[in-house]
């Protein structure tokens, strides 16, 4: 095994990626030829009959017919009944190469047997939950601390969303300040205060339907990578009671869809120190996927608080937690410890034995297999292959990756923003629809992606599987207009 500890072997040339993305978004879309698209869509009618029946019925009982935003729902959602390693099977027995990987948590591959066996042992002994302390709570907290020394203490919660809420509450309690600054377009879950500048930078409350104005009055966003804008916000806030925290996805908004230059996080750290704000790293995606030390280990930047989700339970339920500096983390216990006001958090099923054991054994397995690095190599192979296809077919599309997080931008929808509001209004729908069509065409060709533009690789992705996936991608990419 090599000494490589992180999934990224070479950091991307961020300027070059933006040049290509800007070129993509500055030209008309290049969707799939209409007759070819008809053929891709006929797959669903002919080969996914049971999925259609089941999810049609689901529309009567489940709003929109799906429970999860990442469930691919164009032309209709697929019903999955088997997952193993790099593959998914739908209820019509079609097999797919799975680059959704449940949205990221399964770096070991889906349904990894050694972890499942340990989880089954726990279920046989304690069942999923007792409401009292279990040794795996301690084991998991110690293991995380060992890999991420900045996480001096760890409090487990039910999801990434909850953990962001908790971290902000702790930051406000600790600093006595109110404002929280996020990067426009970044996703930090769906709590009232974080549905702000969601997906598209500059959109503020655009998605905040059902959320009273007061709930995100103290949330602010700055344009991705614009450190000057961050400084200005911090300065203004200083005159109005100060900034409790700056929260970032360390690879950039939407899991690096708008990538950051390597030094970005260090600069944010320095600004936080200058203005007395806490730095929160949202490592829901990067935590353990980038390597056991997370993005903080990779970039060598120490956050005050870290958000966990997804990988922290290896894909098992109740995946969330917040960790960090002891003095800040103790605000969660202050009421119990008897000193000071506490930042209240809870959750009946939080830190249950099943989730803690699943997380502990998943991380141990990742240690012994170097899973993040293996998955990162698969991500490199996939991305290089996609770049070659794009080059060969002279397409304007852009493929890049941060280890096992791979991006394939074909419609450029993720790059629209409020800097050009007319274009945003005019092009959002058609570009979004093109992305849906691309996702459907990949699916009809046997590859599941995240929303048609992102792929998570795992340890289960052998060279053979990646090469097979590349043939399938090529089949789709050679069906676009102008080829
Ligand atoms: C960076 C980031 N933060 C927070 C969340 C929310 O986590 P959860 O879905 O567990 O609530 C996500 C979910 O995808 C995420 O990607």
Short mmCIF file of C-alpha atoms and ligand atoms in Angstrom, two decimals:
data_model
loop_
_atom_site.label_atom_id
_atom_site.label_comp_id
_atom_site.label_asym_id
_atom_site.label_seq_id
_atom_site.Cartn_x
_atom_site.Cartn_y
_atom_site.Cartn_z
CA UNK A 1 0.00 0.00 0.00
CA UNK A 2 1.32 3.47 -0.87
CA UNK A 3 1.82 6.26 1.67
CA UNK A 4 -0.82 8.32 -0.06
CA UNK A 5 -3.41 9.39 2.54
CA UNK A 6 -5.77 11.56 0.57
CA UNK A 7 -8.00 10.93 -2.43
CA UNK A 8 -6.68 13.94 -4.35
CA UNK A 9 -3.36 13.18 -6.05
CA UNK A 10 -2.96 16.52 -7.76
CA UNK A 11 -5.02 19.62 -6.97
CA UNK A 12 -6.90 20.93 -9.97
CA UNK A 13 -6.02 24.05 -11.91
CA UNK A 14 -8.98 26.06 -10.61
CA UNK A 15 -8.63 28.93 -13.12
CA UNK A 16 -8.60 26.55 -16.05
CA UNK A 17 -11.78 24.85 -14.80
CA UNK A 18 -13.55 28.22 -14.49
CA UNK A 19 -12.39 29.25 -17.97
CA UNK A 20 -13.92 26.10 -19.40
CA UNK A 21 -17.09 26.37 -17.31
CA UNK A 22 -17.55 30.00 -18.35
CA UNK A 23 -17.07 29.07 -21.98
CA UNK A 24 -19.70 26.34 -21.55
CA UNK A 25 -22.26 28.63 -20.00
CA UNK A 26 -21.58 31.38 -22.55
CA UNK A 27 -22.71 29.24 -25.46
CA UNK A 28 -26.07 27.72 -26.40
CA UNK A 29 -26.81 24.30 -24.96
CA UNK A 30 -25.80 21.15 -26.85
CA UNK A 31 -28.46 18.63 -25.81
CA UNK A 32 -28.99 15.10 -27.07
CA UNK A 33 -30.42 14.86 -30.60
CA UNK A 34 -34.22 14.63 -30.39
CA UNK A 35 -34.56 11.24 -32.11
CA UNK A 36 -31.80 9.75 -29.95
CA UNK A 37 -33.45 11.17 -26.83
CA UNK A 38 -36.69 9.43 -27.84
CA UNK A 39 -34.76 6.18 -27.95
CA UNK A 40 -33.26 6.74 -24.49
CA UNK A 41 -36.70 7.54 -23.09
CA UNK A 42 -38.20 4.43 -24.66
CA UNK A 43 -35.91 2.42 -22.38
CA UNK A 44 -37.93 3.54 -19.38
CA UNK A 45 -41.30 2.65 -20.93
CA UNK A 46 -40.08 -0.73 -22.13
CA UNK A 47 -37.58 -1.90 -19.53
CA UNK A 48 -38.64 -0.17 -16.31
CA UNK A 49 -42.29 -1.18 -16.24
CA UNK A 50 -42.47 -2.16 -12.56
CA UNK A 51 -40.61 0.98 -11.45
CA UNK A 52 -43.18 3.05 -13.31
CA UNK A 53 -46.13 1.18 -11.81
CA UNK A 54 -44.76 1.41 -8.28
CA UNK A 55 -43.74 5.05 -8.40
CA UNK A 56 -46.99 6.03 -10.14
CA UNK A 57 -48.86 4.51 -7.22
CA UNK A 58 -46.49 6.24 -4.81
CA UNK A 59 -47.70 9.60 -6.13
CA UNK A 60 -51.01 8.95 -4.38
CA UNK A 61 -49.37 8.49 -0.98
CA UNK A 62 -46.05 10.36 -1.12
CA UNK A 63 -45.82 14.00 -2.22
CA UNK A 64 -44.31 13.96 -5.71
CA UNK A 65 -43.93 10.17 -5.44
CA UNK A 66 -40.36 10.29 -4.05
CA UNK A 67 -38.93 10.80 -0.58
CA UNK A 68 -35.46 11.94 -1.53
CA UNK A 69 -34.28 14.89 -3.57
CA UNK A 70 -31.53 12.82 -5.15
CA UNK A 71 -33.92 10.12 -6.35
CA UNK A 72 -33.64 10.54 -10.06
CA UNK A 73 -37.14 11.34 -11.21
CA UNK A 74 -36.96 12.01 -14.93
CA UNK A 75 -38.88 10.60 -16.72
CA UNK A 76 -39.99 8.86 -13.52
CA UNK A 77 -38.17 7.57 -10.41
CA UNK A 78 -36.56 4.15 -10.47
CA UNK A 79 -37.37 1.68 -7.71
CA UNK A 80 -34.25 -0.09 -6.45
CA UNK A 81 -34.32 -3.42 -4.64
CA UNK A 82 -30.68 -4.50 -4.51
CA UNK A 83 -27.38 -2.72 -3.90
CA UNK A 84 -23.93 -4.26 -3.78
CA UNK A 85 -20.48 -2.75 -4.25
CA UNK A 86 -20.50 -0.73 -7.46
CA UNK A 87 -23.92 -1.85 -8.66
CA UNK A 88 -27.63 -1.20 -8.17
CA UNK A 89 -30.50 -3.32 -9.44
CA UNK A 90 -33.99 -1.99 -10.08
CA UNK A 91 -37.22 -3.92 -9.49
CA UNK A 92 -37.27 -4.90 -13.18
CA UNK A 93 -33.86 -6.60 -12.61
CA UNK A 94 -31.87 -4.08 -14.65
CA UNK A 95 -28.34 -3.59 -13.35
CA UNK A 96 -26.66 -0.18 -13.16
CA UNK A 97 -23.18 1.05 -12.38
CA UNK A 98 -23.85 3.19 -9.33
CA UNK A 99 -22.13 6.58 -9.21
CA UNK A 100 -24.81 8.05 -6.97
CA UNK A 101 -23.55 5.90 -4.09
CA UNK A 102 -26.48 7.14 -2.01
CA UNK A 103 -25.24 10.70 -2.38
CA UNK A 104 -21.75 10.00 -1.08
CA UNK A 105 -21.60 8.03 2.18
CA UNK A 106 -20.46 4.66 0.84
CA UNK A 107 -16.75 5.08 0.11
CA UNK A 108 -16.35 1.33 0.66
CA UNK A 109 -19.04 0.62 -1.94
CA UNK A 110 -22.70 -0.17 -1.28
CA UNK A 111 -23.75 -2.63 1.38
CA UNK A 112 -20.17 -3.56 2.32
CA UNK A 113 -20.26 -7.01 3.91
CA UNK A 114 -17.72 -6.64 6.79
CA UNK A 115 -19.57 -3.56 8.10
CA UNK A 116 -22.98 -5.13 7.59
CA UNK A 117 -21.87 -8.20 9.61
CA UNK A 118 -20.82 -5.98 12.54
CA UNK A 119 -24.06 -4.03 12.37
CA UNK A 120 -26.01 -7.27 12.45
CA UNK A 121 -24.12 -8.33 15.60
CA UNK A 122 -25.15 -5.08 17.28
CA UNK A 123 -28.77 -5.51 16.23
CA UNK A 124 -28.70 -9.03 17.66
CA UNK A 125 -27.41 -7.80 21.01
CA UNK A 126 -28.82 -4.34 21.77
CA UNK A 127 -31.25 -3.86 18.89
CA UNK A 128 -31.04 -0.50 17.18
CA UNK A 129 -31.53 1.70 20.23
CA UNK A 130 -31.61 1.69 24.03
CA UNK A 131 -31.59 5.39 24.92
CA UNK A 132 -28.59 4.83 27.22
CA UNK A 133 -24.84 4.98 26.73
CA UNK A 134 -23.16 2.43 24.49
CA UNK A 135 -19.41 1.86 24.17
CA UNK A 136 -19.44 2.54 20.42
CA UNK A 137 -20.36 6.18 21.11
CA UNK A 138 -16.99 6.49 22.81
CA UNK A 139 -15.19 4.34 20.25
CA UNK A 140 -16.45 6.45 17.36
CA UNK A 141 -15.67 9.80 19.05
CA UNK A 142 -12.12 8.60 19.87
CA UNK A 143 -11.56 7.30 16.35
CA UNK A 144 -12.65 10.58 14.78
CA UNK A 145 -10.39 12.50 17.16
CA UNK A 146 -7.48 10.25 16.22
CA UNK A 147 -7.90 11.11 12.53
CA UNK A 148 -8.99 14.73 12.97
CA UNK A 149 -7.23 16.17 16.03
CA UNK A 150 -9.21 19.43 15.66
CA UNK A 151 -12.28 17.41 16.62
CA UNK A 152 -11.42 17.35 20.32
CA UNK A 153 -14.99 16.47 21.21
CA UNK A 154 -17.82 15.03 19.15
CA UNK A 155 -21.58 15.13 19.56
CA UNK A 156 -23.54 12.77 17.34
CA UNK A 157 -26.82 13.85 15.80
CA UNK A 158 -29.35 12.62 13.26
CA UNK A 159 -28.25 14.31 10.03
CA UNK A 160 -25.99 16.89 8.46
CA UNK A 161 -28.84 19.40 8.57
CA UNK A 162 -29.26 18.99 12.34
CA UNK A 163 -25.54 19.18 12.88
CA UNK A 164 -25.27 22.50 11.05
CA UNK A 165 -28.11 23.84 13.22
CA UNK A 166 -26.27 22.66 16.33
CA UNK A 167 -22.93 24.11 15.24
CA UNK A 168 -24.44 27.52 14.56
CA UNK A 169 -26.18 27.45 17.93
CA UNK A 170 -22.91 26.58 19.67
CA UNK A 171 -21.05 29.29 17.75
CA UNK A 172 -23.61 31.91 18.77
CA UNK A 173 -23.60 30.75 22.38
CA UNK A 174 -19.81 30.75 22.54
CA UNK A 175 -19.14 34.05 20.77
CA UNK A 176 -22.24 35.94 21.88
CA UNK A 177 -22.58 37.10 18.24
CA UNK A 178 -25.42 36.47 15.80
CA UNK A 179 -24.46 36.70 12.14
CA UNK A 180 -23.51 33.62 10.16
CA UNK A 181 -21.88 33.92 6.75
CA UNK A 182 -22.06 31.20 4.12
CA UNK A 183 -20.86 30.95 0.54
CA UNK A 184 -23.56 31.62 -2.08
CA UNK A 185 -24.72 28.38 -3.69
CA UNK A 186 -23.41 26.15 -0.90
CA UNK A 187 -25.65 23.50 0.61
CA UNK A 188 -25.69 23.08 4.37
CA UNK A 189 -28.98 21.18 4.72
CA UNK A 190 -32.51 22.50 4.85
CA UNK A 191 -32.85 24.23 8.23
CA UNK A 192 -34.70 27.57 8.19
CA UNK A 193 -31.53 29.59 8.55
CA UNK A 194 -29.57 27.76 5.86
CA UNK A 195 -32.15 27.84 3.08
CA UNK A 196 -30.50 31.01 1.90
CA UNK A 197 -28.45 31.49 -1.26
CA UNK A 198 -29.23 27.86 -1.96
CA UNK A 199 -27.72 26.20 -5.08
CA UNK A 200 -27.43 29.51 -6.97
CA UNK A 201 -25.23 32.31 -5.54
CA UNK A 202 -26.95 35.59 -4.89
CA UNK A 203 -30.44 34.15 -4.60
CA UNK A 204 -30.81 34.85 -0.86
CA UNK A 205 -34.34 33.89 0.19
CA UNK A 206 -35.45 32.72 -3.27
CA UNK A 207 -36.05 29.15 -2.05
CA UNK A 208 -37.21 30.15 1.44
CA UNK A 209 -40.88 29.36 0.87
CA UNK A 210 -42.57 28.72 4.22
CA UNK A 211 -39.70 30.27 6.15
CA UNK A 212 -40.39 33.54 7.97
CA UNK A 213 -37.99 36.39 7.15
CA UNK A 214 -36.76 36.53 10.72
CA UNK A 215 -35.46 32.97 10.51
CA UNK A 216 -32.65 33.89 8.16
CA UNK A 217 -32.27 37.54 9.03
CA UNK A 218 -28.84 36.77 10.46
CA UNK A 219 -27.69 34.58 7.58
CA UNK A 220 -25.56 36.19 4.88
CA UNK A 221 -23.90 34.91 1.73
CA UNK A 222 -20.85 36.01 -0.24
CA UNK A 223 -20.03 35.19 -3.85
CA UNK A 224 -17.91 32.00 -4.20
CA UNK A 225 -14.17 32.62 -3.83
CA UNK A 226 -14.64 36.37 -3.29
CA UNK A 227 -12.55 36.89 -0.17
CA UNK A 228 -12.86 40.66 -0.52
CA UNK A 229 -16.64 40.34 -0.23
CA UNK A 230 -16.23 38.14 2.84
CA UNK A 231 -13.96 40.71 4.46
CA UNK A 232 -16.47 43.48 3.73
CA UNK A 233 -19.29 41.46 5.34
CA UNK A 234 -17.15 40.77 8.41
CA UNK A 235 -16.29 44.47 8.68
CA UNK A 236 -19.92 45.57 8.38
CA UNK A 237 -21.01 42.96 10.89
CA UNK A 238 -18.42 44.21 13.37
CA UNK A 239 -20.41 47.43 13.53
CA UNK A 240 -23.62 45.47 14.18
CA UNK A 241 -22.73 42.99 16.92
CA UNK A 242 -20.31 40.74 15.03
CA UNK A 243 -20.11 37.44 13.18
CA UNK A 244 -20.57 34.19 15.11
CA UNK A 245 -19.30 31.94 12.33
CA UNK A 246 -18.31 31.53 8.73
CA UNK A 247 -19.38 28.17 7.32
CA UNK A 248 -17.84 26.67 4.19
CA UNK A 249 -17.85 23.48 2.17
CA UNK A 250 -14.06 23.20 1.96
CA UNK A 251 -14.00 22.05 -1.67
CA UNK A 252 -16.43 24.79 -2.69
CA UNK A 253 -20.23 25.03 -2.94
CA UNK A 254 -22.23 21.92 -3.85
CA UNK A 255 -19.37 19.54 -3.16
CA UNK A 256 -16.89 21.47 -5.27
CA UNK A 257 -19.19 22.19 -8.20
CA UNK A 258 -17.77 25.72 -7.94
CA UNK A 259 -14.25 24.73 -6.95
CA UNK A 260 -12.01 26.77 -4.65
CA UNK A 261 -8.32 27.60 -5.16
CA UNK A 262 -6.12 25.57 -2.83
CA UNK A 263 -5.38 28.51 -0.50
CA UNK A 264 -9.01 29.60 -0.11
CA UNK A 265 -9.70 27.82 3.19
CA UNK A 266 -6.51 29.13 4.77
CA UNK A 267 -7.52 32.68 3.83
CA UNK A 268 -10.98 32.17 5.35
CA UNK A 269 -9.30 30.87 8.51
CA UNK A 270 -7.19 34.03 8.71
CA UNK A 271 -10.20 36.28 8.20
CA UNK A 272 -12.14 34.44 10.91
CA UNK A 273 -9.22 34.93 13.31
CA UNK A 274 -8.96 38.60 12.45
CA UNK A 275 -12.65 39.22 13.13
CA UNK A 276 -13.18 36.80 16.03
CA UNK A 277 -15.60 34.56 14.13
CA UNK A 278 -15.56 30.77 14.37
CA UNK A 279 -14.72 28.77 11.25
CA UNK A 280 -17.09 25.89 10.55
CA UNK A 281 -16.06 23.27 8.00
CA UNK A 282 -19.04 21.42 6.61
CA UNK A 283 -17.38 18.06 5.97
CA UNK A 284 -20.62 16.18 5.33
CA UNK A 285 -19.28 15.16 1.91
CA UNK A 286 -15.52 15.47 2.43
CA UNK A 287 -15.34 13.87 5.89
CA UNK A 288 -13.59 10.53 5.28
CA UNK A 289 -14.31 10.62 1.52
CA UNK A 290 -11.31 12.87 0.93
CA UNK A 291 -9.29 10.79 3.37
CA UNK A 292 -9.55 9.92 7.04
CA UNK A 293 -8.26 13.37 7.98
CA UNK A 294 -11.02 15.02 5.92
CA UNK A 295 -10.62 18.26 4.03
CA UNK A 296 -9.06 19.82 7.13
CA UNK A 297 -6.24 17.28 6.96
CA UNK A 298 -5.86 17.63 3.22
CA UNK A 299 -5.75 21.45 3.22
CA UNK A 300 -3.91 21.65 6.56
CA UNK A 301 -6.46 24.12 7.94
CA UNK A 302 -7.91 23.77 11.43
CA UNK A 303 -11.60 24.66 11.74
CA UNK A 304 -13.17 25.50 15.10
CA UNK A 305 -16.12 23.23 14.39
CA UNK A 306 -16.65 20.43 11.89
CA UNK A 307 -19.94 19.12 10.56
CA UNK A 308 -20.27 15.41 9.86
CA UNK A 309 -22.89 13.43 7.96
CA UNK A 310 -22.98 10.70 5.34
CA UNK A 311 -19.70 8.74 5.82
CA UNK A 312 -19.78 9.15 9.61
CA UNK A 313 -22.09 6.12 9.71
CA UNK A 314 -20.80 4.51 6.50
CA UNK A 315 -24.21 4.92 4.89
CA UNK A 316 -26.28 3.68 7.82
CA UNK A 317 -29.10 5.83 9.24
CA UNK A 318 -28.81 8.81 11.59
CA UNK A 319 -25.67 10.13 9.90
CA UNK A 320 -24.73 13.39 11.57
CA UNK A 321 -22.53 14.99 14.14
CA UNK A 322 -20.68 18.12 15.13
CA UNK A 323 -17.21 18.18 16.59
CA UNK A 324 -14.43 20.61 17.36
CA UNK A 325 -12.74 22.73 19.98
CA UNK A 326 -13.43 21.54 23.50
CA UNK A 327 -14.28 25.02 24.82
CA UNK A 328 -16.87 25.50 22.08
CA UNK A 329 -18.23 21.95 22.25
CA UNK A 330 -18.76 22.25 25.99
CA UNK A 331 -21.52 24.77 25.29
CA UNK A 332 -23.66 21.72 24.44
CA UNK A 333 -23.13 20.32 27.95
CA UNK A 334 -23.00 23.52 29.96
CA UNK A 335 -26.49 22.99 31.39
CA UNK A 336 -25.71 19.42 32.38
CA UNK A 337 -22.26 20.32 33.73
CA UNK A 338 -23.90 23.02 35.78
CA UNK A 339 -22.02 26.05 34.45
CA UNK A 340 -23.47 28.59 32.10
CA UNK A 341 -26.20 28.45 29.54
CA UNK A 342 -26.23 25.50 27.24
CA UNK A 343 -26.81 25.35 23.52
CA UNK A 344 -29.69 22.90 23.47
CA UNK A 345 -29.54 19.87 21.16
CA UNK A 346 -31.25 16.49 21.35
CA UNK A 347 -32.70 13.60 19.37
CA UNK A 348 -34.33 10.36 20.56
CA UNK A 349 -32.36 8.22 18.12
CA UNK A 350 -29.14 10.27 18.02
CA UNK A 351 -25.98 8.26 18.69
CA UNK A 352 -27.83 4.95 18.78
CA UNK A 353 -25.66 1.81 18.96
CA UNK A 354 -26.41 0.84 15.35
CA UNK A 355 -25.27 4.16 13.85
CA UNK A 356 -22.21 4.43 16.12
CA UNK A 357 -21.07 0.87 15.45
CA UNK A 358 -21.69 1.27 11.71
CA UNK A 359 -19.62 4.47 11.68
CA UNK A 360 -16.85 2.99 13.79
CA UNK A 361 -16.49 -0.17 11.70
CA UNK A 362 -16.85 1.68 8.39
CA UNK A 363 -14.00 4.03 9.35
CA UNK A 364 -11.88 1.10 10.60
CA UNK A 365 -12.45 -0.66 7.27
CA UNK A 366 -11.54 2.53 5.43
CA UNK A 367 -8.32 2.63 7.45
CA UNK A 368 -7.29 -0.93 6.65
CA UNK A 369 -8.24 -0.76 2.95
CA UNK A 370 -7.17 2.85 2.26
CA UNK A 371 -10.62 3.13 0.67
CA UNK A 372 -10.59 6.90 0.12
CA UNK A 373 -7.40 6.66 -1.92
CA UNK A 374 -8.63 3.67 -3.93
CA UNK A 375 -11.90 5.50 -4.65
CA UNK A 376 -9.89 8.62 -5.56
CA UNK A 377 -7.89 6.66 -8.13
CA UNK A 378 -11.14 5.41 -9.65
CA UNK A 379 -12.35 9.03 -9.75
CA UNK A 380 -9.18 10.07 -11.59
CA UNK A 381 -9.57 7.29 -14.13
CA UNK A 382 -13.22 8.15 -14.72
CA UNK A 383 -12.49 11.86 -15.10
CA UNK A 384 -9.49 11.38 -17.40
CA UNK A 385 -11.58 9.04 -19.54
CA UNK A 386 -14.42 11.57 -19.74
CA UNK A 387 -11.98 14.36 -20.63
CA UNK A 388 -10.61 12.22 -23.48
CA UNK A 389 -14.11 11.54 -24.82
CA UNK A 390 -15.03 15.24 -24.61
CA UNK A 391 -11.81 16.15 -26.43
CA UNK A 392 -12.23 13.50 -29.09
CA UNK A 393 -15.83 14.50 -29.83
CA UNK A 394 -14.96 18.24 -29.67
CA UNK A 395 -17.67 18.91 -27.08
CA UNK A 396 -17.81 22.03 -24.90
CA UNK A 397 -18.49 19.96 -21.77
CA UNK A 398 -16.26 20.06 -18.69
CA UNK A 399 -15.09 17.12 -16.56
CA UNK A 400 -13.00 17.55 -13.41
CA UNK A 401 -12.72 15.87 -10.05
CA UNK A 402 -11.59 16.19 -6.48
CA UNK A 403 -10.60 12.56 -5.87
CA UNK A 404 -13.72 10.43 -5.76
CA UNK A 405 -16.00 13.44 -6.32
CA UNK A 406 -16.35 13.77 -10.09
CA UNK A 407 -18.13 16.50 -12.00
CA UNK A 408 -19.39 16.32 -15.55
CA UNK A 409 -20.94 19.63 -16.57
CA UNK A 410 -22.81 19.42 -19.85
CA UNK A 411 -25.58 21.99 -19.49
CA UNK A 412 -23.74 24.50 -17.30
CA UNK A 413 -26.89 25.05 -15.21
CA UNK A 414 -24.91 24.97 -11.98
CA UNK A 415 -22.89 27.95 -13.18
CA UNK A 416 -25.79 30.32 -13.70
CA UNK A 417 -26.03 33.05 -11.08
CA UNK A 418 -27.38 36.44 -10.16
CA UNK A 419 -24.42 38.26 -11.68
CA UNK A 420 -26.40 37.84 -14.90
CA UNK A 421 -30.05 37.74 -13.77
CA UNK A 422 -31.56 37.98 -17.26
CA UNK A 423 -29.61 34.96 -18.42
CA UNK A 424 -30.49 33.18 -15.19
CA UNK A 425 -34.23 33.69 -15.72
CA UNK A 426 -34.05 32.84 -19.43
CA UNK A 427 -31.77 29.81 -19.26
CA UNK A 428 -32.40 28.16 -15.91
CA UNK A 429 -35.24 25.94 -17.11
CA UNK A 430 -33.80 24.73 -20.43
CA UNK A 431 -30.36 24.11 -18.94
CA UNK A 432 -31.90 22.26 -15.99
CA UNK A 433 -33.99 20.16 -18.34
CA UNK A 434 -30.95 19.30 -20.41
CA UNK A 435 -29.21 18.07 -17.26
CA UNK A 436 -32.24 15.89 -16.52
CA UNK A 437 -32.15 14.48 -20.02
CA UNK A 438 -28.45 13.69 -19.73
CA UNK A 439 -29.10 11.91 -16.41
CA UNK A 440 -31.94 9.91 -17.98
CA UNK A 441 -29.76 8.97 -20.96
CA UNK A 442 -26.94 7.80 -18.65
CA UNK A 443 -29.49 5.80 -16.66
CA UNK A 444 -30.94 4.24 -19.83
CA UNK A 445 -27.34 3.32 -20.70
CA UNK A 446 -26.84 1.59 -17.35
CA UNK A 447 -25.14 4.31 -15.29
CA UNK A 448 -26.67 6.11 -12.30
CA UNK A 449 -25.32 9.61 -11.65
CA UNK A 450 -26.20 12.29 -9.13
CA UNK A 451 -28.68 14.53 -10.95
CA UNK A 452 -26.93 13.98 -14.28
CA UNK A 453 -23.83 15.96 -13.41
CA UNK A 454 -21.95 14.41 -10.50
CA UNK A 455 -20.47 10.98 -9.84
CA UNK A 456 -19.17 9.54 -6.59
CA UNK A 457 -16.73 6.69 -7.04
CA UNK A 458 -16.07 4.09 -4.37
CA UNK A 459 -13.52 1.45 -3.45
CA UNK A 460 -15.64 -1.06 -5.38
CA UNK A 461 -14.94 0.66 -8.72
CA UNK A 462 -12.30 -1.48 -10.41
CA UNK A 463 -10.55 -0.33 -13.60
CA UNK A 464 -12.79 -2.70 -15.51
CA UNK A 465 -15.95 -1.15 -14.09
CA UNK A 466 -14.74 2.39 -14.79
CA UNK A 467 -13.79 1.49 -18.38
CA UNK A 468 -17.17 -0.10 -18.88
CA UNK A 469 -18.85 3.03 -17.53
CA UNK A 470 -16.77 5.16 -19.91
CA UNK A 471 -18.08 3.17 -22.89
CA UNK A 472 -21.59 3.89 -21.68
CA UNK A 473 -20.86 7.60 -21.23
CA UNK A 474 -19.38 7.70 -24.72
CA UNK A 475 -22.55 6.16 -26.12
CA UNK A 476 -24.54 9.07 -24.63
CA UNK A 477 -22.06 11.82 -25.40
CA UNK A 478 -21.84 10.77 -29.05
CA UNK A 479 -25.61 11.25 -29.35
CA UNK A 480 -25.60 15.01 -28.75
CA UNK A 481 -26.46 17.63 -31.35
CA UNK A 482 -23.72 18.63 -33.77
CA UNK A 483 -21.76 15.35 -33.67
C1 LIG B 1 -22.22 19.80 2.36
C2 LIG B 1 -23.51 19.29 2.95
N1 LIG B 1 -23.92 19.76 4.13
C3 LIG B 1 -25.05 19.34 4.72
C4 LIG B 1 -25.84 18.40 4.10
C5 LIG B 1 -27.12 17.94 4.77
O1 LIG B 1 -26.94 16.68 5.29
P1 LIG B 1 -28.21 15.74 5.52
O2 LIG B 1 -28.76 15.38 4.19
O3 LIG B 1 -27.67 14.58 6.28
O4 LIG B 1 -29.19 16.54 6.34
C6 LIG B 1 -25.46 17.86 2.87
C7 LIG B 1 -26.28 16.86 2.19
O5 LIG B 1 -26.08 16.47 1.07
C8 LIG B 1 -24.26 18.33 2.26
O6 LIG B 1 -23.85 17.87 1.07
#
